[in-house]
CSV table of C-alpha atoms and ligand atoms in Angstrom, one decimal:
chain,number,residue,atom,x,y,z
A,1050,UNK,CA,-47.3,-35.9,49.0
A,1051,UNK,CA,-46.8,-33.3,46.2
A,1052,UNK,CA,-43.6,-33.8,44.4
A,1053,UNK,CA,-41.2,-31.6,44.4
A,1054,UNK,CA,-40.5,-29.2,41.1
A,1055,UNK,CA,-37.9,-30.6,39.2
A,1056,UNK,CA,-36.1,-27.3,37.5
A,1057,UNK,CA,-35.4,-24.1,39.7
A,1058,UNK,CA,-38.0,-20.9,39.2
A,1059,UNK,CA,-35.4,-19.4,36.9
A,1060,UNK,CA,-35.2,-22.6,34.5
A,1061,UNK,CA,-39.1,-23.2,35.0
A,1062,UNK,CA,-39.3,-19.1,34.0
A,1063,UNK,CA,-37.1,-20.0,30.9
A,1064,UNK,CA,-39.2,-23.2,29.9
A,1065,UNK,CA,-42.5,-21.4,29.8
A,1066,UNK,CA,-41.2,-18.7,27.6
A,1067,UNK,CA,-40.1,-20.8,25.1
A,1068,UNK,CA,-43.0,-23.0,25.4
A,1069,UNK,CA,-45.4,-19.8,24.7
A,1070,UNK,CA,-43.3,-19.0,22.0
A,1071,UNK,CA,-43.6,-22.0,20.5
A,1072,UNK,CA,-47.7,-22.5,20.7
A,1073,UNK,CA,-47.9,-19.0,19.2
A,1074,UNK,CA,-46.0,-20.0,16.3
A,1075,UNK,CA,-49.1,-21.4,14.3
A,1076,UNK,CA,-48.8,-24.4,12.6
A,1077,UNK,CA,-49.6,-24.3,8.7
A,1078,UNK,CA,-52.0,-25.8,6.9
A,1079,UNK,CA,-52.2,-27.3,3.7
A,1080,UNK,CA,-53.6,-25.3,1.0
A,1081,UNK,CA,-52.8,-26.2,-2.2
A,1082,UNK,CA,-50.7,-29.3,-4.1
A,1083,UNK,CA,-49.8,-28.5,-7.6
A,1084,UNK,CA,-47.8,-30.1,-9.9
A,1085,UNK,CA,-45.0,-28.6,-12.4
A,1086,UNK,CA,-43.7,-30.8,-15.0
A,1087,UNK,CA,-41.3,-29.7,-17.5
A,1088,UNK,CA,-39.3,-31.4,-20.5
A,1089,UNK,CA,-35.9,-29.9,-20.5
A,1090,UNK,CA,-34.1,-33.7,-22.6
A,1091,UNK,CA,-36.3,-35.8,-19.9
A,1092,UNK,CA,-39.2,-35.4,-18.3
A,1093,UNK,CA,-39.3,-33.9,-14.9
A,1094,UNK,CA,-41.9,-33.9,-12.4
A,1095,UNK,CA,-42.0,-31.1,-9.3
A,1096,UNK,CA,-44.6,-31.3,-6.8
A,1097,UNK,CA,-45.2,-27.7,-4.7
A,1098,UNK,CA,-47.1,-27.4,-1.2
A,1099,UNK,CA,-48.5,-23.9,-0.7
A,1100,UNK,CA,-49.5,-23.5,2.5
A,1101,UNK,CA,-52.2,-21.1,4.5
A,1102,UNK,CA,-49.3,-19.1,5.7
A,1103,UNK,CA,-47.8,-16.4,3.4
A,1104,UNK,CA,-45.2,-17.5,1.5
A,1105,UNK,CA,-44.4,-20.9,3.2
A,1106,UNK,CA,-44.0,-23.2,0.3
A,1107,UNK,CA,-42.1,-26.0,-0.4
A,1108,UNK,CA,-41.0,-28.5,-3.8
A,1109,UNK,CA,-40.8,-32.0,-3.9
A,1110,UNK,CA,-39.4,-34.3,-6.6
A,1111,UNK,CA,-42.1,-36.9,-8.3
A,1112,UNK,CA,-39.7,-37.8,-11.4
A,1113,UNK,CA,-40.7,-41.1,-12.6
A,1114,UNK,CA,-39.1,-40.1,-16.1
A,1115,UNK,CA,-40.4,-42.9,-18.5
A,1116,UNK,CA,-43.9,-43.0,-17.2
A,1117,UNK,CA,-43.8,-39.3,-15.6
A,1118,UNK,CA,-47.9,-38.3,-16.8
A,1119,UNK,CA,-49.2,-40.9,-14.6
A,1120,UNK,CA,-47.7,-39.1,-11.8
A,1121,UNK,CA,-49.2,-35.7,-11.9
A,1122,UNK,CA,-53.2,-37.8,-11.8
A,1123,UNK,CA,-51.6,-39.4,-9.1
A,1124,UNK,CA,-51.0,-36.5,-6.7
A,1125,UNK,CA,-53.6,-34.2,-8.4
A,1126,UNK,CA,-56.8,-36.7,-8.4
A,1127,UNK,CA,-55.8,-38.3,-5.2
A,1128,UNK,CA,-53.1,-36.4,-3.1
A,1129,UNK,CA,-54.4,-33.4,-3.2
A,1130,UNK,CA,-57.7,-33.9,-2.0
A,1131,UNK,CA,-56.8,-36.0,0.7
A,1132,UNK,CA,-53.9,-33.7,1.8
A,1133,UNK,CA,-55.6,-30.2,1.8
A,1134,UNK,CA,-56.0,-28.5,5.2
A,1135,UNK,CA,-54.1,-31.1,6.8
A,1136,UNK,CA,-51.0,-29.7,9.4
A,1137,UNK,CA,-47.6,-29.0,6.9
A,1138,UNK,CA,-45.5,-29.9,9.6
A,1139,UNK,CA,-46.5,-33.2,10.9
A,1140,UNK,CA,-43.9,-34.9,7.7
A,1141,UNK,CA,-44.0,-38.4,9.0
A,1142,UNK,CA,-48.2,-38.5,9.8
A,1143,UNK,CA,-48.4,-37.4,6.7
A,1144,UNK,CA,-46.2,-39.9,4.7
A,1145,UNK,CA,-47.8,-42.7,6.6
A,1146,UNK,CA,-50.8,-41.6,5.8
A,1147,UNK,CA,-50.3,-40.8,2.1
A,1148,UNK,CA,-48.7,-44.1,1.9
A,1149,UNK,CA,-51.6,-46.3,3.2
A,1150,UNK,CA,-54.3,-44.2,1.3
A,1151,UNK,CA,-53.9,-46.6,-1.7
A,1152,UNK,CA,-53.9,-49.7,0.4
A,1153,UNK,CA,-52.1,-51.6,-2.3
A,1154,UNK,CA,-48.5,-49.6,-2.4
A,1155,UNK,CA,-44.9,-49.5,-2.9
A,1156,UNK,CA,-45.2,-49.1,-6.8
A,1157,UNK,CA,-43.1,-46.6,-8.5
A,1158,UNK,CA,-46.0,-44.3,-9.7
A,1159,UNK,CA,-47.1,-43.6,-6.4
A,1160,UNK,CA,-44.0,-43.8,-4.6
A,1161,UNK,CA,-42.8,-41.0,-6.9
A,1162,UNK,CA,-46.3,-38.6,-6.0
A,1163,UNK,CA,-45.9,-39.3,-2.5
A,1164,UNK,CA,-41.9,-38.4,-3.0
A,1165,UNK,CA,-43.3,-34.9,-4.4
A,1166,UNK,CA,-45.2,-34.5,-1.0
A,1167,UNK,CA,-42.8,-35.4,1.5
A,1168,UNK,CA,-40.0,-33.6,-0.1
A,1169,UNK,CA,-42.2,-30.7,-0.4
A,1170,UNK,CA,-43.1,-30.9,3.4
A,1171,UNK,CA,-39.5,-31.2,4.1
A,1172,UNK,CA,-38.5,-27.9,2.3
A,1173,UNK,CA,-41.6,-26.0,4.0
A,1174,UNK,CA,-40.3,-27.0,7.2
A,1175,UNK,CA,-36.1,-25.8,6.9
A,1176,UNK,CA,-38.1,-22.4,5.1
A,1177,UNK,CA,-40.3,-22.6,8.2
A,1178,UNK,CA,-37.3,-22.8,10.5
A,1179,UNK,CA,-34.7,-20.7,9.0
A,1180,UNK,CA,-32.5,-23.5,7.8
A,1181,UNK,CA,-30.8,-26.1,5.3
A,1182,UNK,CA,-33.0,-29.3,5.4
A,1183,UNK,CA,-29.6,-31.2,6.7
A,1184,UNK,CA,-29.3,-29.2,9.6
A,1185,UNK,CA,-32.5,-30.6,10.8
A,1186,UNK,CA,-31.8,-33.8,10.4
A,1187,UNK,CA,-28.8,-33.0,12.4
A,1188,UNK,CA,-26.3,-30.9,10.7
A,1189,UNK,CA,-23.3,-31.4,8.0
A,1190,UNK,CA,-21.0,-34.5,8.5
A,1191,UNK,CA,-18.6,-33.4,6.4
A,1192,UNK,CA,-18.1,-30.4,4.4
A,1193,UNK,CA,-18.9,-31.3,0.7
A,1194,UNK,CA,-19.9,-34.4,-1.1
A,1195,UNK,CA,-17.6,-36.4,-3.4
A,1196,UNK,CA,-19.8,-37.1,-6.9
A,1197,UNK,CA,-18.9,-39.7,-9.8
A,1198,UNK,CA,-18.6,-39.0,-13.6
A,1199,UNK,CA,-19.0,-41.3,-16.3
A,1200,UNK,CA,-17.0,-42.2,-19.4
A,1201,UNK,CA,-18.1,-44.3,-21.9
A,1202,UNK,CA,-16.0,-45.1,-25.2
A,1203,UNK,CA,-15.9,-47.0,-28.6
A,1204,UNK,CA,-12.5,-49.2,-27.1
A,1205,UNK,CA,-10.5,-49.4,-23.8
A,1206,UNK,CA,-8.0,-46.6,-25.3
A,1207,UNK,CA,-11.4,-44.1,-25.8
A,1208,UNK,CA,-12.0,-45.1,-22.8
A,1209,UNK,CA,-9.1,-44.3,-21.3
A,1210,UNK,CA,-8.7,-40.8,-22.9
A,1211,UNK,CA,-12.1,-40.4,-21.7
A,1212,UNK,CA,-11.2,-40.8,-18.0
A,1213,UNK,CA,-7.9,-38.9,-17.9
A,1214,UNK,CA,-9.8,-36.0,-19.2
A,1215,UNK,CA,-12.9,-36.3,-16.5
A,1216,UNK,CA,-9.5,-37.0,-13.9
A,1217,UNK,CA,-8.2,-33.7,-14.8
A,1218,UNK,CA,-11.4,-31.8,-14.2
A,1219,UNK,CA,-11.6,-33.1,-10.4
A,1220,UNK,CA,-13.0,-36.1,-10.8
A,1221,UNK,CA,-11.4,-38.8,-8.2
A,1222,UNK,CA,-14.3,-41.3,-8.9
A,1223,UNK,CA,-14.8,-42.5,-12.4
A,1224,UNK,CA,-17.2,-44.9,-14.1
A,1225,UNK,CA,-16.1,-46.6,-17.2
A,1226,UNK,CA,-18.3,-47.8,-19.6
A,1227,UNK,CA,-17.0,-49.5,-23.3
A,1228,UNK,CA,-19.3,-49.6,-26.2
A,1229,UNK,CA,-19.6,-53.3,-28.1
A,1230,UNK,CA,-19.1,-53.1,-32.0
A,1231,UNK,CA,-22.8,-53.1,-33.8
A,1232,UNK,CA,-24.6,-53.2,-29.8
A,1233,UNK,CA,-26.5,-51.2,-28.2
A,1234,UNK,CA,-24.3,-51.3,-24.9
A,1235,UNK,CA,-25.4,-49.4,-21.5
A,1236,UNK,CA,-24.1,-45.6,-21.4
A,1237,UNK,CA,-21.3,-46.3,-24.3
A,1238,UNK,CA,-23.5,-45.4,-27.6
A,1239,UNK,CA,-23.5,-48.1,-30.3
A,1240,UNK,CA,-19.8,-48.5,-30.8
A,1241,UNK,CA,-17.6,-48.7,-34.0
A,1242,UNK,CA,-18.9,-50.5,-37.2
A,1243,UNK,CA,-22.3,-50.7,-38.4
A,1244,UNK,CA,-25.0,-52.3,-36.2
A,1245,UNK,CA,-25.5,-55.7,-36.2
A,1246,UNK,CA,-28.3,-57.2,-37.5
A,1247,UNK,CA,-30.4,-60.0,-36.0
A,1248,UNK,CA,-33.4,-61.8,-36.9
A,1249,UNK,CA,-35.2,-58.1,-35.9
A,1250,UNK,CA,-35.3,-55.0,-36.7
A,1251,UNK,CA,-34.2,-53.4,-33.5
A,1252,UNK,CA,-31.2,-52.5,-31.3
A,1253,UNK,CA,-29.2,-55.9,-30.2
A,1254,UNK,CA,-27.9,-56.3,-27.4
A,1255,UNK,CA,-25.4,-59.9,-26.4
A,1256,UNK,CA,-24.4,-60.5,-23.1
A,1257,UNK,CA,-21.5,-62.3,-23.5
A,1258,UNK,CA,-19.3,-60.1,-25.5
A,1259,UNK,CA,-20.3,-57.3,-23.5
A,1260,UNK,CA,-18.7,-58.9,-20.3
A,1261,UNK,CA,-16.1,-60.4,-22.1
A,1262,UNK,CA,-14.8,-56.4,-23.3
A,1263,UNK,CA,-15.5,-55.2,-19.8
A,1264,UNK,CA,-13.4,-57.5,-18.2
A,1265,UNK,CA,-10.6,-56.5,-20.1
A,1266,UNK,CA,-11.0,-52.7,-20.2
A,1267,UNK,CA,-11.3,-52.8,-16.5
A,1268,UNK,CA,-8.3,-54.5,-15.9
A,1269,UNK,CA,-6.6,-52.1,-18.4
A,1270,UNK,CA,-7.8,-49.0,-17.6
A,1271,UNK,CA,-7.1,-49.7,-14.2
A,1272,UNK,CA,-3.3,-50.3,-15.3
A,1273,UNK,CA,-3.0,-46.9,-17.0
A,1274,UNK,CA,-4.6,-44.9,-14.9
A,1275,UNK,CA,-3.1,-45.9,-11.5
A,1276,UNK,CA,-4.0,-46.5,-7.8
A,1277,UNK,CA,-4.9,-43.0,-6.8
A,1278,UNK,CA,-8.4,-42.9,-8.5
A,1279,UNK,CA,-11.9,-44.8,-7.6
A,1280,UNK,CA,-13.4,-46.7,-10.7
A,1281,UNK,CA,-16.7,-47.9,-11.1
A,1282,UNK,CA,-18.8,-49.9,-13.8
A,1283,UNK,CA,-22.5,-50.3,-14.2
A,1284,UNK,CA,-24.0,-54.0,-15.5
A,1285,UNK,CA,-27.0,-51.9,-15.6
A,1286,UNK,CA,-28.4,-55.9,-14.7
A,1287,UNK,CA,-27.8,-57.0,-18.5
A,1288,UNK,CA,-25.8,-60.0,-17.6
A,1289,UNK,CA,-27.5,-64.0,-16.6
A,1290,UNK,CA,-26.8,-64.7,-12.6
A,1291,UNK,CA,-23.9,-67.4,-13.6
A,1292,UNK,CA,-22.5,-64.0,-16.1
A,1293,UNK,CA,-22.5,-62.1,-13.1
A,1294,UNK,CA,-21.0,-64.5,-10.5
A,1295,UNK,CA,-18.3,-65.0,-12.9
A,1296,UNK,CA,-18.0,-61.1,-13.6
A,1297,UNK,CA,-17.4,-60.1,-10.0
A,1298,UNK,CA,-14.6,-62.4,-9.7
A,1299,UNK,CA,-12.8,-62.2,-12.6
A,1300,UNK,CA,-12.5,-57.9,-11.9
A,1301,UNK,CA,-11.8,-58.8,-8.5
A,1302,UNK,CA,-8.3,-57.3,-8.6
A,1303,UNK,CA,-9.2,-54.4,-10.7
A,1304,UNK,CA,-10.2,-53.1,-6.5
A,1305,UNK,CA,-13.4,-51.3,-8.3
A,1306,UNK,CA,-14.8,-48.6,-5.8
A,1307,UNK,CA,-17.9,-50.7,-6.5
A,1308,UNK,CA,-19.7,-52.6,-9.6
A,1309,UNK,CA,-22.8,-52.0,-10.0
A,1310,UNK,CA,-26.0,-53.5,-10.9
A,1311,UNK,CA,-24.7,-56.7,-11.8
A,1312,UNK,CA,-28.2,-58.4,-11.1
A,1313,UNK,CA,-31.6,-57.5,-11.9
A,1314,UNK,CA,-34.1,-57.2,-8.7
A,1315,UNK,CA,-35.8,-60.6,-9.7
A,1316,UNK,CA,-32.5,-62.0,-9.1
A,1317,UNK,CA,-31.6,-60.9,-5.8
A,1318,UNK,CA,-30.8,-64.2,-4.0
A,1319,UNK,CA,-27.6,-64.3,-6.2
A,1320,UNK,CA,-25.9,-61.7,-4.5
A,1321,UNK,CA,-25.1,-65.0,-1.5
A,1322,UNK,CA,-23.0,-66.2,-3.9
A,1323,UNK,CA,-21.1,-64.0,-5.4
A,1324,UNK,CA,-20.6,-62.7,-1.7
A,1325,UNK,CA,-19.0,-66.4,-1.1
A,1326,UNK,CA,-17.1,-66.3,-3.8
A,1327,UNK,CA,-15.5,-62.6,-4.5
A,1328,UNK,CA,-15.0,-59.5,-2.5
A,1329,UNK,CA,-15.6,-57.0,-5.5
A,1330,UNK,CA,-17.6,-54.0,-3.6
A,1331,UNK,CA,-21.3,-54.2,-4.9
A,1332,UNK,CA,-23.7,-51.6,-4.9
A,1333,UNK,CA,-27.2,-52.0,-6.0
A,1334,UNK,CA,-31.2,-50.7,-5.6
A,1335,UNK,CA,-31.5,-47.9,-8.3
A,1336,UNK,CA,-34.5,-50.0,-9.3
A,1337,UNK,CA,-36.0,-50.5,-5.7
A,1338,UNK,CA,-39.6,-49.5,-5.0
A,1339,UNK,CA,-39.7,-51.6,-1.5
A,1340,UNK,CA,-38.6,-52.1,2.0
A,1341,UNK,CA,-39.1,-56.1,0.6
A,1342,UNK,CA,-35.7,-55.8,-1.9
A,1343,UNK,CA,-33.4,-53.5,0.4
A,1344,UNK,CA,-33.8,-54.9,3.8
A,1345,UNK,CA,-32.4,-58.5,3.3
A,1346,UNK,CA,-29.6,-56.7,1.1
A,1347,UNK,CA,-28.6,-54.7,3.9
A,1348,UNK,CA,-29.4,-56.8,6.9
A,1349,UNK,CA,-27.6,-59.6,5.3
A,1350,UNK,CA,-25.1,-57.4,4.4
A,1351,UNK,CA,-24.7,-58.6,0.6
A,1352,UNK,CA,-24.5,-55.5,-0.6
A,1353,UNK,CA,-22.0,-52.5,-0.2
A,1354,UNK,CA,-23.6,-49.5,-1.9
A,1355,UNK,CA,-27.3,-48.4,-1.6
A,1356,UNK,CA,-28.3,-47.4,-5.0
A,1357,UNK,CA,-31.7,-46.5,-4.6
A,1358,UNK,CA,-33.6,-43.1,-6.6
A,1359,UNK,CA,-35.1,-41.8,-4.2
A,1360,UNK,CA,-38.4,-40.2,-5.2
A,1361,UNK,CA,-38.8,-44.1,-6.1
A,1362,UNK,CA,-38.8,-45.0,-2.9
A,1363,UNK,CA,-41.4,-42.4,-1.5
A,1364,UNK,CA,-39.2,-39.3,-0.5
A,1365,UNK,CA,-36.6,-38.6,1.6
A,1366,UNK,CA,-38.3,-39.6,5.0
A,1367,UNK,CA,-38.0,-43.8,4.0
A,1368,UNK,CA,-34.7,-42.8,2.4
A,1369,UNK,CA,-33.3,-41.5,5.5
A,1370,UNK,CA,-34.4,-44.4,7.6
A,1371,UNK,CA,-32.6,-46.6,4.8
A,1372,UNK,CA,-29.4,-44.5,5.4
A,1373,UNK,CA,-29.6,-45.1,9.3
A,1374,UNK,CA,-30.4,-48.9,8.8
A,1375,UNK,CA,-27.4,-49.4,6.1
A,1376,UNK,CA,-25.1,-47.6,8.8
A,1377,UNK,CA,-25.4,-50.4,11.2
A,1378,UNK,CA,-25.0,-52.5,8.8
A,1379,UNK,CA,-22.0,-50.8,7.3
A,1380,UNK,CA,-23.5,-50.5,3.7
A,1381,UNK,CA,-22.7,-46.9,2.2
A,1382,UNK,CA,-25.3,-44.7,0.1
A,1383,UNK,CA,-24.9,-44.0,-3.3
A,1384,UNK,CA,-28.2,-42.6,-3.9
A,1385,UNK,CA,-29.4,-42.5,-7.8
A,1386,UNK,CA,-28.9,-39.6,-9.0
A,1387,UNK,CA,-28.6,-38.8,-12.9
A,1388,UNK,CA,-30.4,-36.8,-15.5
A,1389,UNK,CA,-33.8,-38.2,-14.6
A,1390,UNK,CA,-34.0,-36.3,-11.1
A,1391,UNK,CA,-35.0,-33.0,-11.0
A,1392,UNK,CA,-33.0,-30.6,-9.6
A,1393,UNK,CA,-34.8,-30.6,-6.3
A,1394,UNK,CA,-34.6,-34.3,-5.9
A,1395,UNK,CA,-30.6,-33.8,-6.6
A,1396,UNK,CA,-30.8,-31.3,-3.8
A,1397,UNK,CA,-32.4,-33.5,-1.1
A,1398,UNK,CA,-29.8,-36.7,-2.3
A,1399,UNK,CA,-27.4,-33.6,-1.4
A,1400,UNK,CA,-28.7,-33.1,2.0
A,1401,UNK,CA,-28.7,-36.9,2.6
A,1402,UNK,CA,-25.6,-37.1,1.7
A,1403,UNK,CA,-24.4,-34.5,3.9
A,1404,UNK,CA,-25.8,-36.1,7.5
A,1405,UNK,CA,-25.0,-39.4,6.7
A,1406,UNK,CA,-22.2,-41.3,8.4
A,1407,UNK,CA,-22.4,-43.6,5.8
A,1408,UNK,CA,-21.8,-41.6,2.6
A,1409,UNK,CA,-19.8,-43.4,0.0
A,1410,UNK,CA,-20.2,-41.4,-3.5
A,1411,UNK,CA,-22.9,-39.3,-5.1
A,1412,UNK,CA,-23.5,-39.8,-8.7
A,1413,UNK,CA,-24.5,-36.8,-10.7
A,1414,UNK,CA,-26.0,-34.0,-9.1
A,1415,UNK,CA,-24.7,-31.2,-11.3
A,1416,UNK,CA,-27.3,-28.7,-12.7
A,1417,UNK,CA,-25.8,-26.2,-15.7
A,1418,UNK,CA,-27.8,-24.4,-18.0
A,1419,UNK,CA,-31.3,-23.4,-18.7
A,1420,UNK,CA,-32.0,-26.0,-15.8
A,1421,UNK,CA,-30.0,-24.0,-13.6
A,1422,UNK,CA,-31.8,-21.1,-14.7
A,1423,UNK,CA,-35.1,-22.3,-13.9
A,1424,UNK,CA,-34.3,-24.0,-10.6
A,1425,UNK,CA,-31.9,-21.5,-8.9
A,1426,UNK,CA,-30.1,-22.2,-5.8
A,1427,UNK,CA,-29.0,-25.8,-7.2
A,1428,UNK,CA,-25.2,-27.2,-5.4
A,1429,UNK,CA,-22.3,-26.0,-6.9
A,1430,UNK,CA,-19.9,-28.0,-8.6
A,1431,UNK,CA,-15.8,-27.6,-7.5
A,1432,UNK,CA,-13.0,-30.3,-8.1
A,1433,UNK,CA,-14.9,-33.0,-7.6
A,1434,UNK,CA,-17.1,-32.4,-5.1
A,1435,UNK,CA,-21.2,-30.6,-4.8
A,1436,UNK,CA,-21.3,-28.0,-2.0
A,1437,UNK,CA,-24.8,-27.3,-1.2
A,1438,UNK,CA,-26.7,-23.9,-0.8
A,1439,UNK,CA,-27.3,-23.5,2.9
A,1440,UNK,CA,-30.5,-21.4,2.3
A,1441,UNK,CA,-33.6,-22.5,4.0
A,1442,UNK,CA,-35.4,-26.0,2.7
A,1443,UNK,CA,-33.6,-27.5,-0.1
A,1444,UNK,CA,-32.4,-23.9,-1.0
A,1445,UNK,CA,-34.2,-23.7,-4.5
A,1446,UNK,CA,-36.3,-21.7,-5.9
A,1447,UNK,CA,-37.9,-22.2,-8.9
A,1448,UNK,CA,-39.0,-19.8,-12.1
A,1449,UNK,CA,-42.4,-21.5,-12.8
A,1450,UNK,CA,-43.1,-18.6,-15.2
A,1451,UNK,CA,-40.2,-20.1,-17.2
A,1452,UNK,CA,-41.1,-23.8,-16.2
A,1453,UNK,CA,-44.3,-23.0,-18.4
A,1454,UNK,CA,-42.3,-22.8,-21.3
A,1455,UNK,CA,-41.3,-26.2,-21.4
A,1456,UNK,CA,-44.4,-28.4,-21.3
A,1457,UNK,CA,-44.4,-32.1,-22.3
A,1458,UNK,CA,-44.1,-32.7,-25.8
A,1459,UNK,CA,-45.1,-35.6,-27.9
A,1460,UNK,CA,-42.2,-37.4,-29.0
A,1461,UNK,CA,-41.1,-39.2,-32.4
A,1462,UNK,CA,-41.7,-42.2,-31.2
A,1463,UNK,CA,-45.4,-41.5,-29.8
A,1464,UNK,CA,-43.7,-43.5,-26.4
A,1465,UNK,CA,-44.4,-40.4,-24.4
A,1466,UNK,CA,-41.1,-40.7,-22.9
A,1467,UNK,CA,-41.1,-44.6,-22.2
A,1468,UNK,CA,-38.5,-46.7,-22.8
A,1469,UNK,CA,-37.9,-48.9,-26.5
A,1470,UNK,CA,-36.6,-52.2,-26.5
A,1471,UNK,CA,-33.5,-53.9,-26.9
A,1472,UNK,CA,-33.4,-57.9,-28.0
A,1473,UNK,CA,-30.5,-60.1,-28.1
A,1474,UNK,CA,-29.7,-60.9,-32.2
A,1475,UNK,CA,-32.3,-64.0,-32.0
A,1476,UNK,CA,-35.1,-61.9,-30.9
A,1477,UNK,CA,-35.4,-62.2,-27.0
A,1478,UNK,CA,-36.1,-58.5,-25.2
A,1479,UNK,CA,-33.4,-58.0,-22.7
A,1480,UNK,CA,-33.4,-56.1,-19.4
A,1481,UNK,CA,-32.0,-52.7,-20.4
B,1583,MG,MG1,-27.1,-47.9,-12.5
């Protein structure tokens, strides 16, 4: 016996219309991956998707800063010719795809190509539809998007100064960050007095004095600049496992919004015990390539804050899933996001931000400048929080006439944008 149809003629009418309209709407086609890359301070890398259909395009970010050339042989020599005339719109074929192409994965050099990709296919897709990247992945759970500042200073009173002042531009979250006399100490400058000299030549670096200041600026500034504002501090993983254990506790009742980095990814089982010993908010990942480091973090629930850069993951399509997983697990995102993004990547962390249940803080995010100039459409900054441009995609467009005019340059120090080295004063390199 024939079943029955399940919708009335005038819904069945309605469904076929739509249907049609839909199959004429012809999918597009991959027609050409380029790659801009500009030096504006850092080294950013952009990744555009032209497509067969007139002007549907779309940018991804690829910044992998301190080794950003190897990306652009990494989506020109093999990307691209494994991507062209493939469907734009089929965004998670194609990631899976890109990502098993290399059979041996999850490295930062091709995460970061396969970022500029995805992103890219994302931003042809909200163009394609008419709308903000975040209303496709659902639509706006909140209106605008808290971001963090950080202040660094020579001593606790600098640093002090230095976060009344952020305070009275907006700023509710604030990380603090106190220079060590003669070190080279994580987002505070050198310090007072000259630099210390060890049995090197270099910058020096100690761990133990470094904590030993922290501590005590944390629990000070905390003092003087009251209940009603969100600290944060950054390790930046320069501290030993037993430093950090003994870190987390003793700022305990500073009530940090979160500290960060306090171990470095080889050190990851740590986090058990510093969990069964404190209840300091954590956030880590900014250095995470892999589903292997976030998934026990989250599933085990060690962690409070996802840290991760997200073009060092692979895109926004693994970093949404990572969102969705650290919501059941009631871990927040507090996706990377300082100078070494480009302004597209700050966009999609933007858009991420906006869907996610989860949100806890955004750091960074705010383009000024020539930057701003070149990649207009960026979020705009207003007491203390980024409001995005609901344009289509990511909302960006970018001036690659003027992008030209700011190619990589060799550099001083012939590192091509890499990283130097910092060693304690007897000569070991440290983690920086
Ligand atoms: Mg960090």
């Amino acid at each position: 016996m024939a079943l029955a149809p399940a919708v009335s003629p005038r819904v069945a009418a309605a469904q076929e219309k739509a249907v049609r309209a839909v199959r004429g709407m012809p999918s597009p086609k991959i027609k050409d991956v380029t790659v801009i890359t500009v030096q504006m301070g850092v080294r950013l890398v952009v990744v555009k998707i032209t497509t067969d259909q007139d002007g549907l395009y779309g940018y991804g970010c690829a910044t992998f800063t301190q080794r950003a050339e190897l990306v652009v042989p990494a989506v020109e020599k093999y990307l691209k010719p494994f991507l062209i005339g493939k469907p734009a719109d089929r965004i998670e074929d194609t990631w899976q795809a890109c990502y098993d192409s290399s059979y041996w994965r999850n490295g930062p050099v091709l995460n970061n190509a396969i970022s500029g990709v995805d992103m890219a296919l994302w931003d042809i897709k909200g163009r394609q539809a008419g709308m903000p990247v975040y209303q496709l992945w659902g639509g706006k759970a909140r209106e605008a998007c808290a971001t963090y500042t950080s202040v660094g200073g020579n001593d606790t009173a600098q640093v002090i100064e230095n976060a009344k002042k952020a305070m009275e531009q907006g700023f509710r979250y604030v990380r603090l960050q106190v220079a060590v006399p003669g070190m080279s100490a994580y987002a505070a400058g050198g310090g007072p007095g000259p630099k210390l000299k060890g049995l090197h030549e270099g910058a020096v670096f100690e761990s133990g004095p470094y904590v030993r200041r922290a501590v005590k600026m944390l629990h000070e500034a905390r003092a003087a600049l009251g209940d009603d504002v969100e600290l944060l501090h950054d390790a930046h993983e320069r501290v030993s496992p037993r430093e950090a254990v003994q870190f987390a506790k003793d700022v305990e009742s500073v009530k940090l919004f979160y500290l960060e980095d306090l171990l470095s990814p080889e050190d990851l089982t740590y986090f058990r015990q510093i969990r069964q010993q404190c209840n300091t908010p954590l956030a880590m990942g900014e250095l995470f390539n892999s589903p292997h480091e976030w998934n026990p973090l989250i599933s085990e629930r060690l962690i409070d804050y996802i840290r991760v850069h997200v073009s060092q993951a692979g895109g926004v399509t693994p970093c949404r899933k990572m969102a969705i997983l650290g919501e059941l697990f009631g871990v927040k995102t507090a996706w990377h996001g300082p100078g070494d993004v480009s302004p597209i990547g700050h966009a999609a962390n933007l858009h991420l931000d906006l869907v996610s249940a989860n949100f806890g803080v955004q750091e960074g995010g705010i383009v000024r400048g020539q930057l701003a100039e070149m990649f207009q459409g960026c979020s705009t900054y207003k007491e203390g929080y980024l409001w995005a441009n609901d344009a289509p995609g990511w909302g960006i467009e970018v001036d690659e006439k003027m992008a030209a005019k700011f190619p990589f340059k060799d550099t001083p120090d012939g590192l091509n944008g890499g990283w130097g080295e910092i060693r304690k004063l007897d000569g070991t390199i440290i983690k920086q």
